[in-house]
Coordinates of C-alpha atoms in Angstrom, one line a residue:
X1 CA 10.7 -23.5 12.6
X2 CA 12.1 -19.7 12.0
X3 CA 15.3 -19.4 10.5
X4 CA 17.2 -16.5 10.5
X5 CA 19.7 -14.9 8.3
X6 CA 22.0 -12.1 10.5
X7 CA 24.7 -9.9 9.1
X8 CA 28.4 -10.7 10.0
X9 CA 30.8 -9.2 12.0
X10 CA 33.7 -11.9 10.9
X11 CA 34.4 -13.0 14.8
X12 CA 34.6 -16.6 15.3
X13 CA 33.3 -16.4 19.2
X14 CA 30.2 -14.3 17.2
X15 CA 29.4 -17.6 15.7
X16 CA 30.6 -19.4 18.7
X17 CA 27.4 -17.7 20.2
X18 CA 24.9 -18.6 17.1
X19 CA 26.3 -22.2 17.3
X20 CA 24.8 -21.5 21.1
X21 CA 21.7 -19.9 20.1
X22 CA 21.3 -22.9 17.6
X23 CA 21.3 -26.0 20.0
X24 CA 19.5 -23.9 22.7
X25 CA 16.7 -22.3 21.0
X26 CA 14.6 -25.5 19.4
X27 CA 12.2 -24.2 16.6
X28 CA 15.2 -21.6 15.3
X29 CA 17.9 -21.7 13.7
X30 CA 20.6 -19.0 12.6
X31 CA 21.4 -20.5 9.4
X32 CA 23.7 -18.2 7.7
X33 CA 25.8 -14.8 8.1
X34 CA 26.1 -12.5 5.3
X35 CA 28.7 -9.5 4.5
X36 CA 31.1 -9.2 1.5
X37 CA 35.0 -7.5 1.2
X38 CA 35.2 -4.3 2.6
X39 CA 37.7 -3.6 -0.7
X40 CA 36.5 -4.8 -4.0
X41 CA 36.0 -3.3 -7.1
X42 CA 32.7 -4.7 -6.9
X43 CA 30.1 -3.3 -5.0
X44 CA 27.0 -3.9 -2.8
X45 CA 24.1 -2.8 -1.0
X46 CA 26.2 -0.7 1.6
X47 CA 28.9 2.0 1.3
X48 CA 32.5 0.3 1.8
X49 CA 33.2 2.8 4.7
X50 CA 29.8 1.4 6.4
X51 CA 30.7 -2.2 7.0
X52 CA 33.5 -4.4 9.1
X53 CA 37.2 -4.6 7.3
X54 CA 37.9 -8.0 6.3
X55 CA 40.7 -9.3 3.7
X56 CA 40.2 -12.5 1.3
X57 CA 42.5 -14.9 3.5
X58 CA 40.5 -13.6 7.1
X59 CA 37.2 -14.0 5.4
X60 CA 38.2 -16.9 4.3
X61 CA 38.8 -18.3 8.0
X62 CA 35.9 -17.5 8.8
X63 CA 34.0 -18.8 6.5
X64 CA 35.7 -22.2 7.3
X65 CA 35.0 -22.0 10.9
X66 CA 31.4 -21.2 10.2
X67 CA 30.9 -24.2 8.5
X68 CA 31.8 -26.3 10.9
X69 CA 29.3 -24.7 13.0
X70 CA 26.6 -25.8 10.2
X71 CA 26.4 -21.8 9.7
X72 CA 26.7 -20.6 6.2
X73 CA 28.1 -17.7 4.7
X74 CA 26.1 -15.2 2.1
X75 CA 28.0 -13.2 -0.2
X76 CA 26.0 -10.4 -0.8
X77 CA 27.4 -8.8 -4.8
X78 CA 23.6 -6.8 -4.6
X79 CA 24.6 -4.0 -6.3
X80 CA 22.2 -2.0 -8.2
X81 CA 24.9 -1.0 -10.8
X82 CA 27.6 -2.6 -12.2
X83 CA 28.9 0.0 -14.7
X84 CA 27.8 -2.4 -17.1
X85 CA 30.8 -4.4 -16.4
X86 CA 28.6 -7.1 -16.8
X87 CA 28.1 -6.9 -20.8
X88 CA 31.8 -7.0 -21.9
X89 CA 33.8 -10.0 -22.1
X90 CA 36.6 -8.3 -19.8
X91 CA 33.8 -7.5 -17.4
X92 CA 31.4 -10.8 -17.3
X93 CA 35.3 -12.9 -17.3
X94 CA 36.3 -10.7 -14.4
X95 CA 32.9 -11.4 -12.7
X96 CA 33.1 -15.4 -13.2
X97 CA 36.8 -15.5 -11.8
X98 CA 35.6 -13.5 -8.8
X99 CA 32.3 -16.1 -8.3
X100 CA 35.3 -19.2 -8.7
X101 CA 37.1 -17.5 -6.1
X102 CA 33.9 -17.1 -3.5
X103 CA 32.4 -20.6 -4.6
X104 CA 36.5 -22.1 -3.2
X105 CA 36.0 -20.3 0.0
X106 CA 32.7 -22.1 0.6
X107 CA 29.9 -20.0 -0.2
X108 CA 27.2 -21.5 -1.9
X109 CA 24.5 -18.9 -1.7
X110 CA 24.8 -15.6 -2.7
X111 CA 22.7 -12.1 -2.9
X112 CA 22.1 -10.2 -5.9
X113 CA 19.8 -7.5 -7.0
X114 CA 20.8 -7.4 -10.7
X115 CA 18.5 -9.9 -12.9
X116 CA 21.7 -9.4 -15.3
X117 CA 23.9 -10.8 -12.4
X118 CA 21.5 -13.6 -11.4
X119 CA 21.7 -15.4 -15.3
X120 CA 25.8 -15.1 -15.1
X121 CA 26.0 -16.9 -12.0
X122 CA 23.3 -19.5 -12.7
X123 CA 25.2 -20.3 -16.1
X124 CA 28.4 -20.6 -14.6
X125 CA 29.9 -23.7 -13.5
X126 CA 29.4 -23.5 -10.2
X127 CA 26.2 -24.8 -8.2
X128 CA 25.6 -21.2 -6.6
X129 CA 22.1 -21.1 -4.8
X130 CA 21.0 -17.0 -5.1
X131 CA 18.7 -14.6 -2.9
X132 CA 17.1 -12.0 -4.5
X133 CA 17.9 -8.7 -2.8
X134 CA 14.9 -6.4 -1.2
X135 CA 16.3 -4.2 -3.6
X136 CA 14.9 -5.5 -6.1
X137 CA 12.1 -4.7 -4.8
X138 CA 9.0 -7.7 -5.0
X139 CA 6.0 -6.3 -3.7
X140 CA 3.7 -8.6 -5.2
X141 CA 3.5 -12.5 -6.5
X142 CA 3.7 -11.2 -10.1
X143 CA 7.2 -10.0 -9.1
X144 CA 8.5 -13.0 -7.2
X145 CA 7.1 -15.5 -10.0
X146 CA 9.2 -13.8 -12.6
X147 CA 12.2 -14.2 -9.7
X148 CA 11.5 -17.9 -10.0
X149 CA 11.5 -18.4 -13.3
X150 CA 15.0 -16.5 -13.2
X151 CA 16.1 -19.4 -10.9
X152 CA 16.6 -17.8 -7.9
X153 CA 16.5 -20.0 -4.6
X154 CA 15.4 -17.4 -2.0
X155 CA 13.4 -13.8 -1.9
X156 CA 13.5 -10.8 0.3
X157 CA 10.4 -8.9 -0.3
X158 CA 10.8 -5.0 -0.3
X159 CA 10.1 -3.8 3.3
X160 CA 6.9 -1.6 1.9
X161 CA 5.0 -5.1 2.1
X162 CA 5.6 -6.1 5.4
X163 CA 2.4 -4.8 6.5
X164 CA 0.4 -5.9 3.5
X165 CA -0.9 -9.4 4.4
X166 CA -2.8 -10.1 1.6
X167 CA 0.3 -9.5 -0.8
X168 CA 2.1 -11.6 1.4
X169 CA 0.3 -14.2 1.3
X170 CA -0.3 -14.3 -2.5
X171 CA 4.1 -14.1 -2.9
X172 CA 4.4 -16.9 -0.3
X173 CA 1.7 -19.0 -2.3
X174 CA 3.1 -18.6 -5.6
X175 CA 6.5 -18.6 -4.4
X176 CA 7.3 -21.1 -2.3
X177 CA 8.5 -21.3 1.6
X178 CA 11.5 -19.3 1.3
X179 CA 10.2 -15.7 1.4
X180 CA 12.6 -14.0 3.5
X181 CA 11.4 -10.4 5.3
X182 CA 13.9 -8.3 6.8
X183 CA 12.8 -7.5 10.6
X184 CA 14.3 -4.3 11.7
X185 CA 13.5 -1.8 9.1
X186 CA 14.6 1.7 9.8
X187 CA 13.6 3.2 6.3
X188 CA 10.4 5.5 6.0
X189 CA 7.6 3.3 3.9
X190 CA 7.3 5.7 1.1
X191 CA 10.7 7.1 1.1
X192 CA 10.6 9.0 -2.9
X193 CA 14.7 8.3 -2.2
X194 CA 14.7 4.9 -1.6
X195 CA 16.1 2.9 -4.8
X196 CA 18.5 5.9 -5.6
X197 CA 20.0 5.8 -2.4
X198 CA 20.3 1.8 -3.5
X199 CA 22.0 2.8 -6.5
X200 CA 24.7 5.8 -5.0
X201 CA 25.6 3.0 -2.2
X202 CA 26.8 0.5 -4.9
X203 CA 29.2 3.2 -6.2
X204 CA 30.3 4.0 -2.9
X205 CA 32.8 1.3 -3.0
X206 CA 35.6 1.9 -1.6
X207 CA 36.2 2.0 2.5
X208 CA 39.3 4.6 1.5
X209 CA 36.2 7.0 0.8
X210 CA 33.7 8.3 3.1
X211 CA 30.2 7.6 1.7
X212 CA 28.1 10.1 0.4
X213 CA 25.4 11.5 2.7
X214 CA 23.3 13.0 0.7
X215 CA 20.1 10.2 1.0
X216 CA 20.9 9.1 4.2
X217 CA 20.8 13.0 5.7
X218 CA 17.2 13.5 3.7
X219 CA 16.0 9.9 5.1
X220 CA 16.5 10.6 8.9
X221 CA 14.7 14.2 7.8
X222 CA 12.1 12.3 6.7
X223 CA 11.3 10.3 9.7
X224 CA 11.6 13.0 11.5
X225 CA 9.4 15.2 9.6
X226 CA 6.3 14.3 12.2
X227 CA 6.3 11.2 15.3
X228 CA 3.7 9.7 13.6
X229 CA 6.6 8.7 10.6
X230 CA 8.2 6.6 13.3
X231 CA 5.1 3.9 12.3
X232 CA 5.1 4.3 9.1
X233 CA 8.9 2.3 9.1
X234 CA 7.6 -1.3 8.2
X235 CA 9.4 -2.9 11.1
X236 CA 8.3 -6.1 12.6
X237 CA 8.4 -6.4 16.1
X238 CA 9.9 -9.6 17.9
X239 CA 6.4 -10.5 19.4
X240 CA 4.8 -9.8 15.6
X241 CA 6.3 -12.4 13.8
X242 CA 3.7 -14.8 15.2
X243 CA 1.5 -13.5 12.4
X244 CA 3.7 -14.1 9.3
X245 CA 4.9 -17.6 10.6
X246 CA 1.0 -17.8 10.7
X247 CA 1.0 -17.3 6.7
X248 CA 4.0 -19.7 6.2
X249 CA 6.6 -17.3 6.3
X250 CA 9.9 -19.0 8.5
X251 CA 13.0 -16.9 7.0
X252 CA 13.7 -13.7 8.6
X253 CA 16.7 -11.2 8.1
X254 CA 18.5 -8.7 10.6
X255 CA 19.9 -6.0 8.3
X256 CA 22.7 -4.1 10.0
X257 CA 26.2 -4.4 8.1
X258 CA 27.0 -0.7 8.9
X259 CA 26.0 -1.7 13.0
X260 CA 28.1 -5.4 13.5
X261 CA 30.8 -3.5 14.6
X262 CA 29.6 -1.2 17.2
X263 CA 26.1 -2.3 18.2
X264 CA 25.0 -5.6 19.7
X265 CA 24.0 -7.9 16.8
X266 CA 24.0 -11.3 19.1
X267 CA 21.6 -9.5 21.5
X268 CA 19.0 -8.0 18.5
X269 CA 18.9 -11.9 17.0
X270 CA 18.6 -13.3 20.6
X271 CA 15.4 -10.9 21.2
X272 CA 13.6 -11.9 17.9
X273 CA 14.3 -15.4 18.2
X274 CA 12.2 -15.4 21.6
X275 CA 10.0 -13.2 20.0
X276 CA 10.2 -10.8 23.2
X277 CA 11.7 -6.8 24.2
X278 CA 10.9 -4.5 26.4
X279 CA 12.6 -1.2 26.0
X280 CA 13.1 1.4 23.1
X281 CA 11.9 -0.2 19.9
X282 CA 14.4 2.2 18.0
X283 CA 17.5 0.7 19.8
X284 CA 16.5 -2.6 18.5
X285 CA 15.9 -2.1 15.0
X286 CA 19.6 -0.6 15.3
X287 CA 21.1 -3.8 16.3
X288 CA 21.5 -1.3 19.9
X289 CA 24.6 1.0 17.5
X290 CA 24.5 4.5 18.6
X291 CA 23.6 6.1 15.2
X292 CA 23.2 9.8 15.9
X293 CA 22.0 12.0 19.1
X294 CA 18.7 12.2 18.2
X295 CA 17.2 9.6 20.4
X296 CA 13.4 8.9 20.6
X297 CA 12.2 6.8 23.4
X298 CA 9.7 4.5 21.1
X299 CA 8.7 2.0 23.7
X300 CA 8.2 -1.6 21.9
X301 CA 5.5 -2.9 24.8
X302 CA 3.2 -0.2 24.1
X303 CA 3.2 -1.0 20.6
X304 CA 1.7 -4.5 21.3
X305 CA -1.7 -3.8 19.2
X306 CA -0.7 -1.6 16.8
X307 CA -0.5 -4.5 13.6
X308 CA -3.6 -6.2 14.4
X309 CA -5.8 -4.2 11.5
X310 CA -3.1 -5.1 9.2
X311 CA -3.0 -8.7 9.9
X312 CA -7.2 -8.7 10.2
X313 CA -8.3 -6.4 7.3
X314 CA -6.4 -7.1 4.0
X315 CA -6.0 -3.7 2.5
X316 CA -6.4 -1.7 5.8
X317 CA -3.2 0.5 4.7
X318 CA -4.5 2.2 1.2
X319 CA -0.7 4.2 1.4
X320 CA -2.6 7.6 2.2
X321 CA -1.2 8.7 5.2
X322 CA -2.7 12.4 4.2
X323 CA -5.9 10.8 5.3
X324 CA -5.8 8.0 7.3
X325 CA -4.6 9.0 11.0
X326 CA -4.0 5.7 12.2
X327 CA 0.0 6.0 12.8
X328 CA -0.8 9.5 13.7
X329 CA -3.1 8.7 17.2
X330 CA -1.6 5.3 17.6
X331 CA 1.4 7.0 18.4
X332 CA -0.2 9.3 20.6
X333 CA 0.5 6.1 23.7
X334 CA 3.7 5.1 22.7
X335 CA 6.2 8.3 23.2
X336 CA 6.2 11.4 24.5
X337 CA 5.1 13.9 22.1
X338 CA 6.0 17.0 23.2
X339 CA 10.0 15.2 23.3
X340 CA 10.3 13.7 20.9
X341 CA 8.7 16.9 18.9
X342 CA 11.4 18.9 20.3
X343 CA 14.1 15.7 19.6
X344 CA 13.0 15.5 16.3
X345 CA 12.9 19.7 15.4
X346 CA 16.5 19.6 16.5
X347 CA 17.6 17.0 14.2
X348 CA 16.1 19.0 11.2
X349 CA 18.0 22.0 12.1
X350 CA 20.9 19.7 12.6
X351 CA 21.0 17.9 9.2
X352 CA 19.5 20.8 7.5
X353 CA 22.7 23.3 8.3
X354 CA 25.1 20.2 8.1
X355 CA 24.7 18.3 4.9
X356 CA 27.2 18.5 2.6
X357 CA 25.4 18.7 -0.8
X358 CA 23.6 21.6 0.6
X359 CA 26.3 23.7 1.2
X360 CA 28.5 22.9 -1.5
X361 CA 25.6 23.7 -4.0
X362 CA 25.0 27.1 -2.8
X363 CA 29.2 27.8 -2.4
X364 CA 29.2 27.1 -6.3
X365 CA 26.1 28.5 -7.1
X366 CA 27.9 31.8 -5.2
X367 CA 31.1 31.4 -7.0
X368 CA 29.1 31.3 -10.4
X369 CA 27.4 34.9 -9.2
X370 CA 30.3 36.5 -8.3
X371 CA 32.1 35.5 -11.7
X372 CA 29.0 36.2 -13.4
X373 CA 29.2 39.7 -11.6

C-alpha cells in the first residue's frame, strides 16, 4: 500500500476526485490534504501570497466534507520562527487557543518544524497526531530517533536523502513505517540557501504582501548554473518509487501549495500513483503550473536508469559533484544541450538584472556615495 499526502486547493469536487482516485486505484490511497489560512498571524513553510485564499468558516467546510470522504486535513503551523511567541504566556496561550480552534474543525494531524512547537501541542489537551516538517531537516536515523522520543507521529526526511539508500533504510528501521518523502523536489541538493529561505518564508506571512524574492531568484540561478544541476534536484520519479516501497517506505508527499491554484495537482497525484509519465519531467515536479519562461524539455522516459547506482551501491553519491561527473554525462541523453544551455544563460541574465535586492543595494549604496561626496 502507498499512501499519499497532496497539498490542497480547498475545492470539494478536488476531493470529489481523490475520493475517485481512492476506490479506483487499489494498493493507494490519498489520505490526507494539507494547507493552512492564507491570513494568520502565524506562519508556515510558504509565503502567504504563495498559497490558495481560504477564510476559517470556508476551510472549515471543507474540512467537513473531506471527512466524509475518509480524507483528512493537515494543518501545516511549520514555521521555522515564531518570534519566540512561543516562550511567553501571551504567546504559548495564543498558540493553544489557535490549536483548540483547528482541533474543533477536525484536524487531528498537524505539521510542525519547531521542536518548541511539537512539546506545546503534545501537552495540550487535545489528542493532536504531528509530522515533522522536511524542514527540519532528518537526514539520518540519529535525527528521526530524537523526532520520536519528541512524540511525533510522522517524518518527512529532508529531500538531500532521497537518493541515499542506506540512510534511508537506517531512518525507516529505527523509525518506524511512517517515513514520508516528498516526491517532486524542485530545490538544488546542496542549495547553501536552503534553511534560510525556510526561515524568510515563515515571516512572509501575510498574502497583503508580496514575498520576498531574494532566495527564490538565487535558487532558479542555481539550477541553472549548468544542465547537469537539473539531476542533482533529489526528485523521485513516478516509476522510481518501486525502490523505496522496496525498503518499506509507503508515505509519499506532493509539495506544491504555491501550484494548487494554477497547475494540475489531480493529474501530478494521478501519475505517481500509477507510477507512470511520459513527457517533461520538470512539468511534473511543478504539479504542470507555469512557473517562469525558462522552460527545459527534461524528458522523464529517458531518465529511466539514471537511480539504479543509487539504489545498488550505498554511498555511490559522496556529495562531490566537482568530481564525480555522473549527473553531468547522464544528462548528456536526456535534453538538448545546446537549448537548454542557451534556456538556461537567458534566465541568469534575466534574474540577474531583475532581482530586487540587487538593485536596491547598489541604489543605496549610490545614494551613500553621493552624500558621502
Amino acid at each position: 500500500m502507498k499512501y499519499f499526502s497532496v497539498p490542497s486547493d480547498f475545492k470539494k469536487e478536488t476531493i470529489d476526485k481523490y475520493d475517485a482516485f481512492n476506490e479506483k486505484f487499489i494498493g493507494n490511497r490519498i489520505i490526507e490534504t494539507y494547507g493552512q489560512l492564507s491570513h494568520s498571524d502565524l506562519g508556515s513553510g510558504r509565503a502567504g501570497d504563495h498559497i490558495p485564499i481560504v477564510s476559517k468558516k470556508n476551510m472549515a467546510k471543507y474540512i467537513d466534507y473531506s471527512l466524509k470522504k475518509k480524507i483528512k486535513f493537515n494543518y501545516t503551523l511549520n514555521s521555522t520562527c515564531l518570534s519566540n511567541q512561543e516562550f511567553s504566556n501571551r504567546g504559548a496561550l495564543h498558540l493553544l487557543k489557535f490549536i483548540e480552534e483547528l482541533y474543533e474543525m477536525g484536524i487531528d494531524t498537524m505539521t510542525v518544524a519547531l521542536p518548541s512547537l511539537m512539546e506545546l501541542v503534545k501537552t495540550s489537551k487535545y489528542p493532536i497526531k504531528i509530522k515533522a516538517s522536511t524542514v527540519c531537516h532528518i537526514t539520518n536515523a540519529d535525527k528521526a530517533l530524537s523526532y520520536k522520543k519528541l512524540g511525533v507521529d510522522r517524518i518527512v526526511v529532508d529531500e538531500s536523502a532521497n537518493r541515499d539508500f542506506g540512510a534511508l533504510k537506517s531512518i525507516r528501521n529505527t523509525f518506524g513505517d511512517k517515513v514520508e518523502l516528498i516526491v517532486n523536489v524542485i530545490c538544488y541538493k546542496n542549495c547553501i540557501y536552503r534553511m534560510f529561505h525556510h526561515n524568510q518564508m515563515s515571516h512572509d506571512i501575510s498574502s497583503n504582501e508580496k514575498s520576498v524574492t531574494y532566495y527564490s531568484h538565487r535558487c532558479m540561478m542555481k539550477r541553472c548554473e549548468k544542465p547537469s544541476n537539473l539531476l542533482r534536484m533529489n526528485f523521485i520519479r513516478p516509476e522510481d518509487l518501486q525502490h523505496y516501497v522496496g525498503i518499506g517506505i509507503r508515505y509519499f508527499k506532493l509539495q506544491g501549495r504555491q501550484a494548487v491554484q494554477n497547475g494540475d495537482i489531480v493529474e501530478s497525484v494521478k501519475r505517481y500513483i500509477l507510477e507512470d509519465y511520459k513527457g517533461n519531467l520538470l512539468d511534473l515536479l511543478n504539479c504542470f503550473s507555469q512557473t517562469n519562461a525558462f522552460n527545459v524539455y527534461l524528458d522523464n522516459k529517458k531518465l529511466k536508469d539514471f537511480l539504479l547506482p543509487f539504489v545498488k551501491k550505498i554511498g555511490f553519491c559522496t556529495n562531490d559533484c566537482n568530481t564525480c561527473k555522473y549527473c553531468e554525462d547522464f544528462i548528456k541523453q536526456c535534453v538538448d544541450i545546446d537549448d537548454t544551455k542557451r534556456i538556461h544563460e537567458a534566465a541568469q541574465i534575466f534574474y540577474e538584472n531583475f532581482d530586487q535586492y540587487t538593485a536596491n543595494i547598489k541604489k543605496l549604496s549610490k545614494e551613500i556615495g553621493d552624500k558621502s561626496g
